[in-house]
Amino acid sequence: MIHSDWDDWLVRDVEDASPDGVAIWYLGCNGFVLKGREGTTIFIDPYVGLGDPPRTVRMIPVPFDPEDVSEADAVLATHEHTDHVHGPSQAPILENTGATLYAPDDSLAVAREDETWTDEWDVSDEQFGEVSEGDSLEIGEFTLHVEDAYDPDATHPVSYVLEHEAGTFFHGGDTKPSDEFERIGSEYDIDLGALAFGTVGRIPDKETGEPKRTRWYNDENQIVEAAADLELEALLPSHWDMWRGLTSDPKVLHHHAKSFAYPRRLELVEIGDRVDL
């Protein structure tokens, strides 16, 4: 059972919004929800779990209860990790709205086999849509392109490019710099890109419980390298707020980015903030 620290105000804020173009809310961790001017609503990697203390300890509020979501057209997952595919966070959205979960094969295996969403919630197998690199599909007023990602900690990560008349949004999941990003940057005109950012910390090993030097997300130089290759108009750092021992301060990125042509600006947000395209 998910308990929201914020009651339902964020969900109602999304559902009551009438953006001129595209509104994007940051859900903390690496979660986002996009809403277009025609009402199409897409969740990306929404996670409202508490982690697995003492290894992963959530450092930010739980901003909504997925049971309160009544409007969604799709949920996208970038890869199979728990904070990106999580039944209690995502299955109630599918159950309440009839939305489809779009995800690569290994992510769908978590939903279908490991967490058995169709047994635990009123979710049908038809609500699972497998995607892979190179795919494109229409979701309401958005065109979704599935692109490459490089996350050595994941088994099959992807990134997403969402095109809309108002602008283009890139979500890299937990990717680090990729040889494919120069191609992606030249192929799309990306107005806003979200890339995972964090520090290196000592996190208890999953098997032994002993603290281990851990790097899960981009450091300052990696995130700017990725943003430069992608030719991002604006870079939105994500994930820096989430896990105890791996949090960081995105304001330091001003110093790292200022001498590069891209990103042209930083879009620094906190959990619950809205950005418009």
Tab-separated table of C-alpha atoms in Angstrom:
chain	number	residue	atom	x	y	z
A	1	MET	CA	0.000	0.000	0.000
A	2	ILE	CA	1.412	3.370	-1.086
A	3	HIS	CA	0.950	6.302	1.275
A	4	SER	CA	1.512	9.740	-0.239
A	5	ASP	CA	3.126	12.434	1.894
A	6	TRP	CA	1.340	15.033	-0.270
A	7	ASP	CA	-2.181	13.571	-0.399
A	8	ASP	CA	-3.559	13.967	-3.959
A	9	TRP	CA	-2.714	17.573	-4.820
A	10	LEU	CA	-0.045	16.726	-7.398
A	11	VAL	CA	-2.308	14.277	-9.220
A	12	ARG	CA	-5.107	16.855	-9.248
A	13	ASP	CA	-2.653	19.521	-10.445
A	14	VAL	CA	-1.790	17.374	-13.444
A	15	GLU	CA	-5.373	16.454	-14.224
A	16	ASP	CA	-6.655	20.035	-13.866
A	17	ALA	CA	-3.907	21.508	-16.057
A	18	SER	CA	-4.645	22.834	-19.560
A	19	PRO	CA	-1.186	23.511	-21.010
A	20	ASP	CA	-0.717	25.637	-24.100
A	21	GLY	CA	1.821	23.116	-25.371
A	22	VAL	CA	3.310	20.404	-23.153
A	23	ALA	CA	3.566	20.501	-19.362
A	24	ILE	CA	6.118	18.264	-17.646
A	25	TRP	CA	6.111	17.514	-13.921
A	26	TYR	CA	9.122	16.039	-12.128
A	27	LEU	CA	8.089	13.222	-9.798
A	28	GLY	CA	11.469	12.810	-8.106
A	29	CYS	CA	13.909	9.942	-8.711
A	30	ASN	CA	13.701	9.612	-12.511
A	31	GLY	CA	9.938	9.959	-12.815
A	32	PHE	CA	8.060	12.407	-15.009
A	33	VAL	CA	4.538	12.964	-16.239
A	34	LEU	CA	3.853	14.788	-19.504
A	35	LYS	CA	0.528	16.313	-20.526
A	36	GLY	CA	-0.177	17.817	-23.922
A	37	ARG	CA	-2.612	20.545	-24.883
A	38	GLU	CA	-5.139	17.938	-26.071
A	39	GLY	CA	-4.971	16.073	-22.771
A	40	THR	CA	-2.696	13.136	-23.662
A	41	THR	CA	-0.948	12.105	-20.425
A	42	ILE	CA	2.196	9.965	-20.299
A	43	PHE	CA	4.055	8.786	-17.202
A	44	ILE	CA	7.754	7.894	-17.505
A	45	ASP	CA	9.450	5.767	-14.818
A	46	PRO	CA	7.085	6.800	-11.993
A	47	TYR	CA	8.338	5.313	-8.724
A	48	VAL	CA	6.787	5.897	-5.312
A	49	GLY	CA	8.437	3.040	-3.420
A	50	LEU	CA	10.656	3.477	-0.381
A	51	GLY	CA	13.630	1.538	-1.676
A	52	ASP	CA	15.201	-1.344	0.246
A	53	PRO	CA	16.671	0.073	3.464
A	54	PRO	CA	19.439	0.114	4.551
A	55	ARG	CA	20.824	-0.415	1.033
A	56	THR	CA	18.624	2.071	-0.804
A	57	VAL	CA	16.955	4.679	1.396
A	58	ARG	CA	14.484	7.143	-0.132
A	59	MET	CA	15.425	10.756	0.661
A	60	ILE	CA	12.418	12.589	-0.814
A	61	PRO	CA	8.645	12.598	-0.178
A	62	VAL	CA	6.257	10.161	-1.816
A	63	PRO	CA	4.481	12.726	-4.011
A	64	PHE	CA	1.338	10.802	-4.989
A	65	ASP	CA	-0.612	7.595	-4.533
A	66	PRO	CA	-0.982	5.797	-7.889
A	67	GLU	CA	-4.487	4.758	-6.813
A	68	ASP	CA	-5.455	8.446	-7.161
A	69	VAL	CA	-4.466	8.620	-10.848
A	70	SER	CA	-7.543	8.576	-13.084
A	71	GLU	CA	-6.101	9.951	-16.346
A	72	ALA	CA	-3.203	8.329	-18.208
A	73	ASP	CA	-2.688	7.109	-21.748
A	74	ALA	CA	0.647	5.358	-21.274
A	75	VAL	CA	3.367	4.480	-18.795
A	76	LEU	CA	6.902	4.195	-20.162
A	77	ALA	CA	9.721	2.261	-18.493
A	78	THR	CA	13.323	2.794	-19.546
A	79	HIS	CA	14.804	-0.355	-17.984
A	80	GLU	CA	14.156	-3.164	-15.537
A	81	HIS	CA	15.458	-1.751	-12.229
A	82	THR	CA	12.985	-1.541	-9.345
A	83	ASP	CA	12.836	2.254	-9.340
A	84	HIS	CA	11.798	2.158	-13.004
A	85	VAL	CA	9.529	-0.913	-13.129
A	86	HIS	CA	7.551	-1.290	-9.905
A	87	GLY	CA	4.131	-2.890	-9.624
A	88	PRO	CA	2.825	-0.931	-6.618
A	89	SER	CA	3.846	2.336	-8.327
A	90	GLN	CA	2.613	1.606	-11.838
A	91	ALA	CA	0.085	-1.240	-11.979
A	92	PRO	CA	-2.671	0.797	-10.218
A	93	ILE	CA	-2.269	3.463	-12.934
A	94	LEU	CA	-2.842	0.829	-15.605
A	95	GLU	CA	-5.727	-0.658	-13.614
A	96	ASN	CA	-7.533	2.666	-13.095
A	97	THR	CA	-6.995	4.189	-16.534
A	98	GLY	CA	-6.609	1.327	-19.023
A	99	ALA	CA	-3.224	2.769	-20.017
A	100	THR	CA	-0.538	0.658	-21.678
A	101	LEU	CA	2.914	-0.013	-20.219
A	102	TYR	CA	5.480	0.405	-22.990
A	103	ALA	CA	8.870	-1.057	-22.133
A	104	PRO	CA	11.722	-3.212	-23.473
A	105	ASP	CA	11.634	-6.986	-23.039
A	106	ASP	CA	13.493	-7.303	-19.743
A	107	SER	CA	11.345	-4.620	-18.147
A	108	LEU	CA	8.157	-6.379	-19.246
A	109	ALA	CA	9.541	-9.623	-17.816
A	110	VAL	CA	9.585	-7.953	-14.387
A	111	ALA	CA	5.922	-6.942	-14.740
A	112	ARG	CA	4.752	-10.219	-16.234
A	113	GLU	CA	6.862	-12.813	-14.446
A	114	ASP	CA	8.634	-11.414	-11.382
A	115	GLU	CA	5.787	-9.254	-10.065
A	116	THR	CA	2.838	-10.910	-11.894
A	117	TRP	CA	0.890	-7.694	-12.363
A	118	THR	CA	-1.960	-9.506	-14.127
A	119	ASP	CA	-2.536	-11.625	-10.995
A	120	GLU	CA	-2.052	-8.925	-8.377
A	121	TRP	CA	-4.000	-6.128	-10.124
A	122	ASP	CA	-6.806	-5.859	-12.670
A	123	VAL	CA	-4.351	-5.519	-15.526
A	124	SER	CA	-4.573	-7.464	-18.777
A	125	ASP	CA	-1.719	-8.792	-20.887
A	126	GLU	CA	-2.957	-6.513	-23.692
A	127	GLN	CA	-1.802	-3.559	-21.576
A	128	PHE	CA	1.843	-4.558	-22.075
A	129	GLY	CA	3.503	-3.191	-25.200
A	130	GLU	CA	7.045	-4.301	-25.989
A	131	VAL	CA	9.337	-1.728	-27.607
A	132	SER	CA	12.939	-1.782	-28.762
A	133	GLU	CA	15.476	0.561	-30.272
A	134	GLY	CA	14.339	2.012	-33.591
A	135	ASP	CA	10.611	1.736	-32.872
A	136	SER	CA	8.269	4.688	-33.309
A	137	LEU	CA	4.612	4.898	-32.334
A	138	GLU	CA	1.859	7.426	-31.811
A	139	ILE	CA	0.464	8.003	-28.323
A	140	GLY	CA	-2.294	10.552	-28.669
A	141	GLU	CA	-0.727	13.849	-29.683
A	142	PHE	CA	2.839	12.589	-29.062
A	143	THR	CA	5.168	10.610	-31.309
A	144	LEU	CA	7.362	8.262	-29.288
A	145	HIS	CA	10.757	7.211	-30.622
A	146	VAL	CA	12.682	4.456	-28.841
A	147	GLU	CA	16.409	5.075	-28.886
A	148	ASP	CA	19.659	3.639	-27.554
A	149	ALA	CA	20.936	4.049	-24.027
A	150	TYR	CA	24.111	2.996	-22.251
A	151	ASP	CA	23.614	1.774	-18.696
A	152	PRO	CA	26.105	-0.975	-17.803
A	153	ASP	CA	24.089	-1.801	-14.657
A	154	ALA	CA	20.946	-2.671	-16.682
A	155	THR	CA	20.319	-5.619	-19.000
A	156	HIS	CA	18.290	-3.803	-21.698
A	157	PRO	CA	17.990	-0.046	-21.212
A	158	VAL	CA	16.446	2.314	-23.751
A	159	SER	CA	15.940	6.049	-24.007
A	160	TYR	CA	12.837	7.854	-25.252
A	161	VAL	CA	12.320	10.849	-27.522
A	162	LEU	CA	8.835	12.335	-27.322
A	163	GLU	CA	7.968	14.707	-30.144
A	164	HIS	CA	5.060	17.158	-29.971
A	165	GLU	CA	4.099	20.229	-31.966
A	166	ALA	CA	5.187	22.304	-28.954
A	167	GLY	CA	8.632	20.737	-28.559
A	168	THR	CA	10.700	17.597	-28.059
A	169	PHE	CA	11.557	15.892	-24.759
A	170	PHE	CA	14.320	13.319	-24.235
A	171	HIS	CA	14.399	10.894	-21.296
A	172	GLY	CA	17.615	8.924	-20.978
A	173	GLY	CA	16.687	6.666	-18.097
A	174	ASP	CA	19.901	6.009	-16.175
A	175	THR	CA	22.090	6.221	-19.274
A	176	LYS	CA	25.653	7.402	-19.246
A	177	PRO	CA	27.315	8.912	-22.343
A	178	SER	CA	26.720	6.769	-25.409
A	179	ASP	CA	28.372	6.506	-28.810
A	180	GLU	CA	24.869	6.882	-30.251
A	181	PHE	CA	24.160	10.286	-28.726
A	182	GLU	CA	25.805	12.328	-31.482
A	183	ARG	CA	23.519	10.598	-33.979
A	184	ILE	CA	20.461	11.177	-31.784
A	185	GLY	CA	21.429	14.824	-31.306
A	186	SER	CA	21.674	15.373	-35.053
A	187	GLU	CA	18.474	13.454	-35.812
A	188	TYR	CA	16.212	15.275	-33.353
A	189	ASP	CA	15.874	18.875	-32.252
A	190	ILE	CA	15.655	18.271	-28.484
A	191	ASP	CA	14.284	21.153	-26.445
A	192	LEU	CA	14.571	19.502	-23.026
A	193	GLY	CA	16.478	16.410	-21.963
A	194	ALA	CA	16.438	14.585	-18.622
A	195	LEU	CA	19.641	12.787	-17.616
A	196	ALA	CA	20.400	10.999	-14.354
A	197	PHE	CA	22.906	12.786	-12.118
A	198	GLY	CA	24.457	11.803	-8.819
A	199	THR	CA	27.595	11.346	-6.834
A	200	VAL	CA	29.748	8.325	-6.041
A	201	GLY	CA	29.001	6.841	-2.636
A	202	ARG	CA	29.431	3.789	-0.437
A	203	ILE	CA	26.292	1.684	-0.750
A	204	PRO	CA	25.822	-1.684	1.005
A	205	ASP	CA	26.478	-4.546	-1.385
A	206	LYS	CA	23.335	-6.488	-2.309
A	207	GLU	CA	24.926	-9.843	-1.423
A	208	THR	CA	27.259	-9.109	1.484
A	209	GLY	CA	25.771	-5.952	2.989
A	210	GLU	CA	29.255	-4.426	3.148
A	211	PRO	CA	29.644	-0.798	1.968
A	212	LYS	CA	30.926	-0.684	-1.603
A	213	ARG	CA	32.039	2.238	-3.755
A	214	THR	CA	29.079	2.742	-6.087
A	215	ARG	CA	28.474	4.878	-9.178
A	216	TRP	CA	24.975	4.487	-10.620
A	217	TYR	CA	24.505	7.854	-12.331
A	218	ASN	CA	26.415	10.459	-14.322
A	219	ASP	CA	28.919	12.680	-12.552
A	220	GLU	CA	29.335	16.342	-13.524
A	221	ASN	CA	31.541	15.667	-16.535
A	222	GLN	CA	29.570	12.701	-17.851
A	223	ILE	CA	26.207	14.462	-17.783
A	224	VAL	CA	27.559	17.491	-19.650
A	225	GLU	CA	29.280	15.212	-22.183
A	226	ALA	CA	25.988	13.427	-22.834
A	227	ALA	CA	24.044	16.700	-23.022
A	228	ALA	CA	26.585	18.168	-25.456
A	229	ASP	CA	26.441	15.139	-27.760
A	230	LEU	CA	22.633	15.224	-27.677
A	231	GLU	CA	22.713	18.967	-28.440
A	232	LEU	CA	20.166	19.644	-25.705
A	233	GLU	CA	18.662	23.099	-25.660
A	234	ALA	CA	18.062	22.580	-21.936
A	235	LEU	CA	19.361	19.914	-19.550
A	236	LEU	CA	17.204	18.771	-16.642
A	237	PRO	CA	19.247	16.725	-14.123
A	238	SER	CA	17.226	13.987	-12.440
A	239	HIS	CA	17.773	11.237	-9.847
A	240	TRP	CA	20.191	13.375	-7.795
A	241	ASP	CA	17.609	13.694	-4.992
A	242	MET	CA	16.714	10.061	-4.417
A	243	TRP	CA	19.079	7.684	-2.639
A	244	ARG	CA	20.964	8.248	0.601
A	245	GLY	CA	24.701	8.331	-0.151
A	246	LEU	CA	24.285	9.170	-3.838
A	247	THR	CA	22.591	12.578	-3.702
A	248	SER	CA	24.213	15.629	-5.242
A	249	ASP	CA	23.666	19.345	-5.897
A	250	PRO	CA	22.770	20.078	-9.539
A	251	LYS	CA	23.738	23.735	-9.153
A	252	VAL	CA	27.383	22.698	-9.576
A	253	LEU	CA	26.605	21.914	-13.218
A	254	HIS	CA	26.619	25.618	-14.102
A	255	HIS	CA	30.420	25.542	-13.845
A	256	HIS	CA	30.779	22.414	-15.961
A	257	ALA	CA	28.344	23.417	-18.703
A	258	LYS	CA	29.149	27.075	-19.238
A	259	SER	CA	31.976	26.623	-21.759
A	260	PHE	CA	30.088	24.157	-23.981
A	261	ALA	CA	27.740	25.030	-26.845
A	262	TYR	CA	25.224	22.548	-25.415
A	263	PRO	CA	23.306	22.431	-23.205
A	264	ARG	CA	22.392	26.057	-23.783
A	265	ARG	CA	20.830	26.263	-20.325
A	266	LEU	CA	20.108	24.208	-17.221
A	267	GLU	CA	16.577	23.514	-16.035
A	268	LEU	CA	16.987	22.783	-12.332
A	269	VAL	CA	13.851	21.421	-10.696
A	270	GLU	CA	12.793	19.777	-7.475
A	271	ILE	CA	10.214	17.088	-6.915
A	272	GLY	CA	6.743	18.381	-7.831
A	273	ASP	CA	7.980	21.205	-10.085
A	274	ARG	CA	6.453	21.841	-13.521
A	275	VAL	CA	8.287	22.821	-16.713
A	276	ASP	CA	6.524	23.844	-19.935
A	277	LEU	CA	7.569	23.320	-23.548
